[in-house]
PDB file of C-alpha atoms and ligand atoms in Angstrom:
ATOM      1  CA  UNK E   1     103.127  93.236 166.837  1.00 66.00           C
ATOM      2  CA  UNK E   2     105.565  96.068 167.548  1.00 62.00           C
ATOM      3  CA  UNK E   3     108.239  94.763 165.185  1.00 64.00           C
ATOM      4  CA  UNK E   4     107.446  93.913 161.543  1.00 64.00           C
ATOM      5  CA  UNK E   5     108.464  90.324 160.752  1.00 73.00           C
ATOM      6  CA  UNK E   6     111.541  90.130 158.522  1.00 82.00           C
ATOM      7  CA  UNK E   7     113.644  87.357 157.054  1.00 85.00           C
ATOM      8  CA  UNK E   8     116.931  88.641 158.436  1.00 88.00           C
ATOM      9  CA  UNK E   9     116.126  89.864 161.966  1.00 94.00           C
ATOM     10  CA  UNK E  10     113.932  89.042 164.937  1.00 95.00           C
ATOM     11  CA  UNK E  11     113.423  90.334 168.458  1.00 94.00           C
ATOM     12  CA  UNK E  12     114.932  87.747 170.774  1.00 96.00           C
ATOM     13  CA  UNK E  13     114.807  87.926 174.581  1.00 95.00           C
ATOM     14  CA  UNK E  14     117.447  85.334 175.363  1.00 96.00           C
ATOM     15  CA  UNK E  15     119.515  82.432 174.040  1.00 98.00           C
ATOM     16  CA  UNK E  16     120.762  80.068 176.727  1.00 97.00           C
ATOM     17  CA  UNK E  17     121.522  76.496 177.715  1.00 97.00           C
ATOM     18  CA  UNK E  18     119.438  74.860 180.447  1.00 97.00           C
ATOM     19  CA  UNK E  19     117.365  71.850 181.403  1.00 96.00           C
ATOM     20  CA  UNK E  20     114.035  71.427 179.689  1.00 96.00           C
ATOM     21  CA  UNK E  21     111.488  72.099 182.423  1.00 94.00           C
ATOM     22  CA  UNK E  22     108.315  70.855 180.738  1.00 92.00           C
ATOM     23  CA  UNK E  23     106.844  68.058 178.706  1.00 94.00           C
ATOM     24  CA  UNK E  24     107.966  64.647 177.529  1.00 95.00           C
ATOM     25  CA  UNK E  25     111.651  65.658 177.305  1.00 96.00           C
ATOM     26  CA  UNK E  26     111.746  67.008 180.875  1.00 94.00           C
ATOM     27  CA  UNK E  27     115.252  67.159 182.347  1.00 94.00           C
ATOM     28  CA  UNK E  28     117.169  66.975 179.048  1.00 97.00           C
ATOM     29  CA  UNK E  29     119.693  69.693 178.245  1.00 97.00           C
ATOM     30  CA  UNK E  30     118.271  72.016 175.594  1.00 98.00           C
ATOM     31  CA  UNK E  31     119.499  75.190 173.960  1.00 98.00           C
ATOM     32  CA  UNK E  32     116.703  77.765 174.145  1.00 98.00           C
ATOM     33  CA  UNK E  33     116.001  80.630 171.766  1.00 98.00           C
ATOM     34  CA  UNK E  34     113.248  82.797 173.207  1.00 97.00           C
ATOM     35  CA  UNK E  35     111.357  85.102 170.821  1.00 96.00           C
ATOM     36  CA  UNK E  36     109.662  88.240 172.075  1.00 93.00           C
ATOM     37  CA  UNK E  37     105.955  88.954 171.577  1.00 91.00           C
ATOM     38  CA  UNK E  38     102.787  86.973 171.409  1.00 94.00           C
ATOM     39  CA  UNK E  39      99.510  87.587 169.587  1.00 95.00           C
ATOM     40  CA  UNK E  40      97.373  86.605 172.572  1.00 96.00           C
ATOM     41  CA  UNK E  41      97.461  87.573 176.244  1.00 95.00           C
ATOM     42  CA  UNK E  42      96.989  84.745 178.703  1.00 95.00           C
ATOM     43  CA  UNK E  43      96.203  86.157 182.120  1.00 93.00           C
ATOM     44  CA  UNK E  44      98.971  84.128 183.779  1.00 91.00           C
ATOM     45  CA  UNK E  45     101.727  84.804 181.204  1.00 91.00           C
ATOM     46  CA  UNK E  46     105.148  85.429 182.756  1.00 82.00           C
ATOM     47  CA  UNK E  47     107.161  85.748 179.515  1.00 82.00           C
ATOM     48  CA  UNK E  48     106.011  88.941 177.846  1.00 77.00           C
ATOM     49  CA  UNK E  49     107.776  91.492 180.051  1.00 77.00           C
ATOM     50  CA  UNK E  50     111.278  90.192 179.355  1.00 83.00           C
ATOM     51  CA  UNK E  51     113.473  92.722 177.542  1.00 89.00           C
ATOM     52  CA  UNK E  52     114.509  91.740 174.015  1.00 92.00           C
ATOM     53  CA  UNK E  53     116.818  93.007 171.297  1.00 93.00           C
ATOM     54  CA  UNK E  54     116.971  92.725 167.539  1.00 95.00           C
ATOM     55  CA  UNK E  55     119.252  89.898 166.426  1.00 96.00           C
ATOM     56  CA  UNK E  56     120.216  89.000 162.877  1.00 97.00           C
ATOM     57  CA  UNK E  57     119.970  85.476 161.542  1.00 97.00           C
ATOM     58  CA  UNK E  58     123.761  85.151 161.380  1.00 97.00           C
ATOM     59  CA  UNK E  59     124.188  86.467 164.921  1.00 98.00           C
ATOM     60  CA  UNK E  60     121.578  84.015 166.205  1.00 98.00           C
ATOM     61  CA  UNK E  61     123.183  81.023 164.482  1.00 98.00           C
ATOM     62  CA  UNK E  62     126.665  82.056 165.694  1.00 98.00           C
ATOM     63  CA  UNK E  63     125.398  82.281 169.285  1.00 98.00           C
ATOM     64  CA  UNK E  64     123.833  78.830 168.970  1.00 98.00           C
ATOM     65  CA  UNK E  65     127.066  77.347 167.586  1.00 98.00           C
ATOM     66  CA  UNK E  66     129.113  78.920 170.400  1.00 98.00           C
ATOM     67  CA  UNK E  67     126.755  77.623 173.100  1.00 98.00           C
ATOM     68  CA  UNK E  68     126.596  74.171 171.541  1.00 98.00           C
ATOM     69  CA  UNK E  69     130.394  74.038 171.616  1.00 98.00           C
ATOM     70  CA  UNK E  70     130.789  75.450 175.143  1.00 98.00           C
ATOM     71  CA  UNK E  71     127.799  73.926 176.961  1.00 97.00           C
ATOM     72  CA  UNK E  72     126.539  71.129 174.705  1.00 94.00           C
ATOM     73  CA  UNK E  73     125.702  68.646 173.578  1.00 98.00           C
ATOM     74  CA  UNK E  74     122.056  69.656 173.620  1.00 98.00           C
ATOM     75  CA  UNK E  75     119.270  67.227 172.759  1.00 98.00           C
ATOM     76  CA  UNK E  76     117.343  69.956 170.967  1.00 98.00           C
ATOM     77  CA  UNK E  77     117.401  73.619 170.052  1.00 98.00           C
ATOM     78  CA  UNK E  78     114.110  74.758 171.549  1.00 98.00           C
ATOM     79  CA  UNK E  79     112.379  77.674 169.788  1.00 98.00           C
ATOM     80  CA  UNK E  80     110.170  79.251 172.380  1.00 97.00           C
ATOM     81  CA  UNK E  81     108.590  82.573 173.302  1.00 92.00           C
ATOM     82  CA  UNK E  82     106.398  84.484 173.166  1.00 93.00           C
ATOM     83  CA  UNK E  83     105.160  82.836 170.008  1.00 96.00           C
ATOM     84  CA  UNK E  84     107.973  81.845 167.599  1.00 97.00           C
ATOM     85  CA  UNK E  85     105.548  81.307 164.683  1.00 97.00           C
ATOM     86  CA  UNK E  86     104.908  85.069 164.599  1.00 96.00           C
ATOM     87  CA  UNK E  87     108.399  85.365 163.064  1.00 96.00           C
ATOM     88  CA  UNK E  88     107.615  82.983 160.221  1.00 95.00           C
ATOM     89  CA  UNK E  89     110.052  84.252 157.575  1.00 95.00           C
ATOM     90  CA  UNK E  90     112.972  84.476 160.040  1.00 97.00           C
ATOM     91  CA  UNK E  91     112.022  81.205 161.690  1.00 97.00           C
ATOM     92  CA  UNK E  92     111.919  79.195 158.471  1.00 96.00           C
ATOM     93  CA  UNK E  93     115.453  80.327 157.586  1.00 97.00           C
ATOM     94  CA  UNK E  94     116.700  79.731 161.111  1.00 98.00           C
ATOM     95  CA  UNK E  95     115.242  76.208 161.218  1.00 98.00           C
ATOM     96  CA  UNK E  96     116.874  75.385 157.897  1.00 97.00           C
ATOM     97  CA  UNK E  97     120.270  76.624 159.172  1.00 98.00           C
ATOM     98  CA  UNK E  98     119.912  74.617 162.404  1.00 98.00           C
ATOM     99  CA  UNK E  99     119.041  71.456 160.496  1.00 98.00           C
ATOM    100  CA  UNK E 100     122.009  72.022 158.178  1.00 97.00           C
ATOM    101  CA  UNK E 101     124.235  72.113 161.301  1.00 97.00           C
ATOM    102  CA  UNK E 102     122.829  68.712 162.321  1.00 97.00           C
ATOM    103  CA  UNK E 103     120.864  70.061 165.307  1.00 98.00           C
ATOM    104  CA  UNK E 104     117.424  68.778 166.318  1.00 98.00           C
ATOM    105  CA  UNK E 105     114.675  71.367 166.483  1.00 98.00           C
ATOM    106  CA  UNK E 106     111.877  71.675 169.067  1.00 98.00           C
ATOM    107  CA  UNK E 107     109.080  74.160 168.394  1.00 98.00           C
ATOM    108  CA  UNK E 108     107.206  75.333 171.479  1.00 98.00           C
ATOM    109  CA  UNK E 109     104.006  77.081 170.449  1.00 98.00           C
ATOM    110  CA  UNK E 110     100.569  78.085 171.642  1.00 98.00           C
ATOM    111  CA  UNK E 111      99.078  75.826 168.963  1.00 98.00           C
ATOM    112  CA  UNK E 112      97.011  78.448 167.155  1.00 98.00           C
ATOM    113  CA  UNK E 113      98.860  79.706 164.028  1.00 98.00           C
ATOM    114  CA  UNK E 114      98.370  76.577 161.907  1.00 98.00           C
ATOM    115  CA  UNK E 115      99.111  78.266 158.552  1.00 97.00           C
ATOM    116  CA  UNK E 116     102.574  79.225 159.819  1.00 97.00           C
ATOM    117  CA  UNK E 117     103.123  75.705 161.167  1.00 98.00           C
ATOM    118  CA  UNK E 118     102.308  74.280 157.748  1.00 97.00           C
ATOM    119  CA  UNK E 119     105.126  76.377 156.275  1.00 97.00           C
ATOM    120  CA  UNK E 120     107.852  75.187 158.703  1.00 97.00           C
ATOM    121  CA  UNK E 121     106.831  71.736 159.846  1.00 97.00           C
ATOM    122  CA  UNK E 122     109.295  70.071 157.485  1.00 97.00           C
ATOM    123  CA  UNK E 123     112.198  71.422 159.589  1.00 97.00           C
ATOM    124  CA  UNK E 124     110.732  70.676 163.026  1.00 98.00           C
ATOM    125  CA  UNK E 125     111.686  67.457 164.812  1.00 98.00           C
ATOM    126  CA  UNK E 126     109.330  67.936 167.756  1.00 98.00           C
ATOM    127  CA  UNK E 127     106.306  70.127 168.356  1.00 98.00           C
ATOM    128  CA  UNK E 128     105.188  71.068 171.859  1.00 98.00           C
ATOM    129  CA  UNK E 129     101.747  72.619 171.415  1.00 98.00           C
ATOM    130  CA  UNK E 130      99.395  74.153 173.934  1.00 98.00           C
ATOM    131  CA  UNK E 131      95.667  73.765 174.181  1.00 98.00           C
ATOM    132  CA  UNK E 132      94.374  76.984 175.735  1.00 98.00           C
ATOM    133  CA  UNK E 133      91.221  76.814 177.856  1.00 98.00           C
ATOM    134  CA  UNK E 134      89.542  80.234 177.758  1.00 98.00           C
ATOM    135  CA  UNK E 135      88.344  79.739 181.336  1.00 98.00           C
ATOM    136  CA  UNK E 136      92.018  79.798 182.446  1.00 97.00           C
ATOM    137  CA  UNK E 137      93.629  82.199 179.953  1.00 97.00           C
ATOM    138  CA  UNK E 138      90.695  84.717 179.943  1.00 96.00           C
ATOM    139  CA  UNK E 139      91.280  84.905 176.183  1.00 96.00           C
ATOM    140  CA  UNK E 140      88.775  83.689 173.588  1.00 97.00           C
ATOM    141  CA  UNK E 141      88.438  79.978 172.776  1.00 97.00           C
ATOM    142  CA  UNK E 142      90.786  78.651 170.066  1.00 98.00           C
ATOM    143  CA  UNK E 143      89.144  75.253 169.635  1.00 98.00           C
ATOM    144  CA  UNK E 144      88.923  75.418 165.810  1.00 98.00           C
ATOM    145  CA  UNK E 145      92.502  76.664 165.397  1.00 98.00           C
ATOM    146  CA  UNK E 146      93.805  74.027 167.833  1.00 98.00           C
ATOM    147  CA  UNK E 147      92.022  71.274 165.873  1.00 98.00           C
ATOM    148  CA  UNK E 148      93.594  72.272 162.550  1.00 98.00           C
ATOM    149  CA  UNK E 149      96.985  72.788 164.234  1.00 98.00           C
ATOM    150  CA  UNK E 150      96.894  69.325 165.798  1.00 98.00           C
ATOM    151  CA  UNK E 151      95.990  67.687 162.469  1.00 98.00           C
ATOM    152  CA  UNK E 152      99.132  69.183 160.924  1.00 98.00           C
ATOM    153  CA  UNK E 153     101.429  68.768 163.951  1.00 98.00           C
ATOM    154  CA  UNK E 154     100.542  65.121 164.526  1.00 96.00           C
ATOM    155  CA  UNK E 155     102.561  64.115 161.472  1.00 94.00           C
ATOM    156  CA  UNK E 156     105.655  64.718 163.707  1.00 95.00           C
ATOM    157  CA  UNK E 157     106.716  63.834 167.258  1.00 97.00           C
ATOM    158  CA  UNK E 158     104.397  65.921 169.379  1.00 98.00           C
ATOM    159  CA  UNK E 159     103.020  66.458 172.853  1.00 98.00           C
ATOM    160  CA  UNK E 160     100.255  68.697 174.135  1.00 98.00           C
ATOM    161  CA  UNK E 161     100.395  70.903 177.223  1.00 98.00           C
ATOM    162  CA  UNK E 162      97.332  72.268 179.020  1.00 98.00           C
ATOM    163  CA  UNK E 163      97.986  74.839 181.750  1.00 97.00           C
ATOM    164  CA  UNK E 164      95.312  74.619 184.426  1.00 97.00           C
ATOM    165  CA  UNK E 165      94.074  76.703 187.328  1.00 95.00           C
ATOM    166  CA  UNK E 166      91.152  76.220 189.699  1.00 95.00           C
ATOM    167  CA  UNK E 167      89.080  78.310 187.298  1.00 96.00           C
ATOM    168  CA  UNK E 168      89.021  75.589 184.632  1.00 98.00           C
ATOM    169  CA  UNK E 169      85.543  75.001 183.231  1.00 98.00           C
ATOM    170  CA  UNK E 170      84.992  71.228 183.259  1.00 98.00           C
ATOM    171  CA  UNK E 171      82.888  71.301 180.100  1.00 98.00           C
ATOM    172  CA  UNK E 172      85.665  73.160 178.298  1.00 98.00           C
ATOM    173  CA  UNK E 173      88.304  70.715 179.576  1.00 98.00           C
ATOM    174  CA  UNK E 174      86.160  67.867 178.294  1.00 98.00           C
ATOM    175  CA  UNK E 175      85.920  69.529 174.848  1.00 98.00           C
ATOM    176  CA  UNK E 176      89.714  69.806 174.665  1.00 98.00           C
ATOM    177  CA  UNK E 177      90.170  66.136 175.575  1.00 98.00           C
ATOM    178  CA  UNK E 178      87.537  65.151 172.990  1.00 98.00           C
ATOM    179  CA  UNK E 179      89.453  67.144 170.383  1.00 98.00           C
ATOM    180  CA  UNK E 180      92.615  65.125 171.140  1.00 98.00           C
ATOM    181  CA  UNK E 181      90.628  61.871 171.115  1.00 98.00           C
ATOM    182  CA  UNK E 182      89.119  62.672 167.710  1.00 98.00           C
ATOM    183  CA  UNK E 183      92.313  63.830 165.961  1.00 98.00           C
ATOM    184  CA  UNK E 184      95.367  62.222 167.583  1.00 97.00           C
ATOM    185  CA  UNK E 185      94.396  60.040 170.567  1.00 97.00           C
ATOM    186  CA  UNK E 186      97.899  58.645 171.132  1.00 96.00           C
ATOM    187  CA  UNK E 187      99.412  62.102 171.698  1.00 98.00           C
ATOM    188  CA  UNK E 188     100.873  62.540 175.211  1.00 98.00           C
ATOM    189  CA  UNK E 189      98.948  65.222 177.091  1.00 98.00           C
ATOM    190  CA  UNK E 190     100.674  67.078 179.945  1.00 98.00           C
ATOM    191  CA  UNK E 191      98.511  68.745 182.587  1.00 98.00           C
ATOM    192  CA  UNK E 192     100.551  71.536 184.142  1.00 96.00           C
ATOM    193  CA  UNK E 193      99.539  73.641 187.159  1.00 95.00           C
ATOM    194  CA  UNK E 194      99.594  77.378 186.579  1.00 93.00           C
ATOM    195  CA  UNK E 195     102.751  79.219 187.764  1.00 84.00           C
ATOM    196  CA  UNK E 196     102.886  82.144 190.175  1.00 69.00           C
ATOM    197  CA  UNK E 197      99.604  82.217 192.053  1.00 64.00           C
ATOM    198  CA  UNK E 198      98.459  85.518 193.574  1.00 69.00           C
ATOM    199  CA  UNK E 199      99.962  84.637 196.954  1.00 69.00           C
ATOM    200  CA  UNK E 200     103.384  84.106 195.327  1.00 72.00           C
ATOM    201  CA  UNK E 201     103.186  80.310 195.415  1.00 78.00           C
ATOM    202  CA  UNK E 202     103.752  78.054 192.445  1.00 82.00           C
ATOM    203  CA  UNK E 203     100.691  76.120 191.304  1.00 84.00           C
ATOM    204  CA  UNK E 204     102.158  72.776 192.391  1.00 87.00           C
ATOM    205  CA  UNK E 205     102.362  74.110 195.982  1.00 84.00           C
ATOM    206  CA  UNK E 206      98.574  74.456 196.165  1.00 90.00           C
ATOM    207  CA  UNK E 207      97.091  71.129 197.401  1.00 91.00           C
ATOM    208  CA  UNK E 208      93.576  71.995 196.169  1.00 93.00           C
ATOM    209  CA  UNK E 209      94.814  72.698 192.655  1.00 94.00           C
ATOM    210  CA  UNK E 210      96.891  69.515 192.599  1.00 95.00           C
ATOM    211  CA  UNK E 211      93.891  67.495 193.773  1.00 97.00           C
ATOM    212  CA  UNK E 212      91.817  69.003 190.974  1.00 97.00           C
ATOM    213  CA  UNK E 213      94.533  68.100 188.450  1.00 97.00           C
ATOM    214  CA  UNK E 214      94.457  64.524 189.768  1.00 97.00           C
ATOM    215  CA  UNK E 215      90.717  64.339 189.110  1.00 98.00           C
ATOM    216  CA  UNK E 216      91.119  65.817 185.626  1.00 98.00           C
ATOM    217  CA  UNK E 217      93.927  63.374 184.863  1.00 98.00           C
ATOM    218  CA  UNK E 218      91.682  60.430 185.840  1.00 98.00           C
ATOM    219  CA  UNK E 219      88.828  61.814 183.736  1.00 97.00           C
ATOM    220  CA  UNK E 220      91.046  62.338 180.678  1.00 98.00           C
ATOM    221  CA  UNK E 221      92.857  58.990 181.033  1.00 98.00           C
ATOM    222  CA  UNK E 222      89.550  57.197 180.498  1.00 97.00           C
ATOM    223  CA  UNK E 223      89.386  58.737 177.028  1.00 97.00           C
ATOM    224  CA  UNK E 224      92.944  59.083 175.692  1.00 97.00           C
ATOM    225  CA  UNK E 225      96.103  57.046 176.007  1.00 92.00           C
ATOM    226  CA  UNK E 226      98.664  59.177 177.839  1.00 96.00           C
ATOM    227  CA  UNK E 227      97.835  61.902 180.355  1.00 98.00           C
ATOM    228  CA  UNK E 228     100.464  63.062 182.851  1.00 97.00           C
ATOM    229  CA  UNK E 229     100.719  65.776 185.478  1.00 97.00           C
ATOM    230  CA  UNK E 230     104.045  67.582 185.612  1.00 93.00           C
ATOM    231  CA  UNK E 231     104.972  70.836 187.381  1.00 85.00           C
ATOM    232  CA  UNK E 232     107.604  73.066 185.751  1.00 82.00           C
ATOM    233  CA  UNK E 233     110.952  71.528 186.705  1.00 81.00           C
ATOM    234  CA  UNK E 234     112.919  74.765 186.296  1.00 79.00           C
ATOM    235  CA  UNK E 235     110.650  76.488 188.844  1.00 77.00           C
ATOM    236  CA  UNK E 236     111.313  73.736 191.390  1.00 79.00           C
ATOM    237  CA  UNK E 237     115.071  73.751 190.750  1.00 76.00           C
ATOM    238  CA  UNK E 238     115.041  77.579 190.567  1.00 76.00           C
ATOM    239  CA  UNK E 239     117.021  77.594 187.355  1.00 73.00           C
ATOM    240  CA  UNK E 240     116.506  79.660 184.214  1.00 77.00           C
TER     241      UNK E 240
HETATM  242  S1  SF4 S   1     100.536  81.922 174.553  1.00 87.66           S
HETATM  243 FE1  SF4 S   1     102.317  81.730 175.885  1.00 87.66          FE
HETATM  244  S2  SF4 S   1     103.575  83.541 175.427  1.00 87.66           S
HETATM  245 FE2  SF4 S   1     101.521  83.926 174.594  1.00 87.66          FE
HETATM  246  S3  SF4 S   1     100.470  85.065 176.214  1.00 87.66           S
HETATM  247 FE3  SF4 S   1      99.962  82.890 176.477  1.00 87.66          FE
HETATM  248  S4  SF4 S   1     101.500  82.123 177.943  1.00 87.66           S
HETATM  249 FE4  SF4 S   1     102.266  84.089 177.158  1.00 87.66          FE
END
């Protein structure tokens, strides 16, 4: 990490009001705080090149209050990234301040840093966690970390997102679904096509990929309660 985590400051790329483009709260108005930096490097990531600046805790909270007043009400303040849990000391203070203001908090995370989640889960109203198939990310497998993370996260409202490309290894997909079945089988699982294919198309514009997702959805639905396919709404609407 280029910036040492502190309690008072964090590197933030943007704070803005928009529609939630993913998951079980798709289409709701959320206030987004996007943290810079991630500790892994998914091959398809489109978030890590965004410029960021150092913001203090007070400055961040003031910006949230201003946006809530001018563009709210928002259903949630969504902490996203990058990986927000990298900024644990800042994040725990920020979450506490947001809760004190009566705002609902939504933590969007790659589902790996379970020790950090343990420290802040008391102030999170909703957790949107990823399961990362190594065959798609080209990173290592995080099966053990995901399992521990899900055990902790499932004490709150939660959904799981799996980003998929045509390179998904079926055995690995099956292992991820088995993990959900074993730990929290009622958790909604969102299958999301990868964004920005090499030819410039969005994943949902590729019929072969969408057919594959349909087959995976059928396979997973035989084992766990709720499996949905959703493209990223903000990419379709061409909004932030
Ligand atoms: S976990 Fe998310 S932010 Fe981190 S590299 Fe992967 S896609 Fe990008």
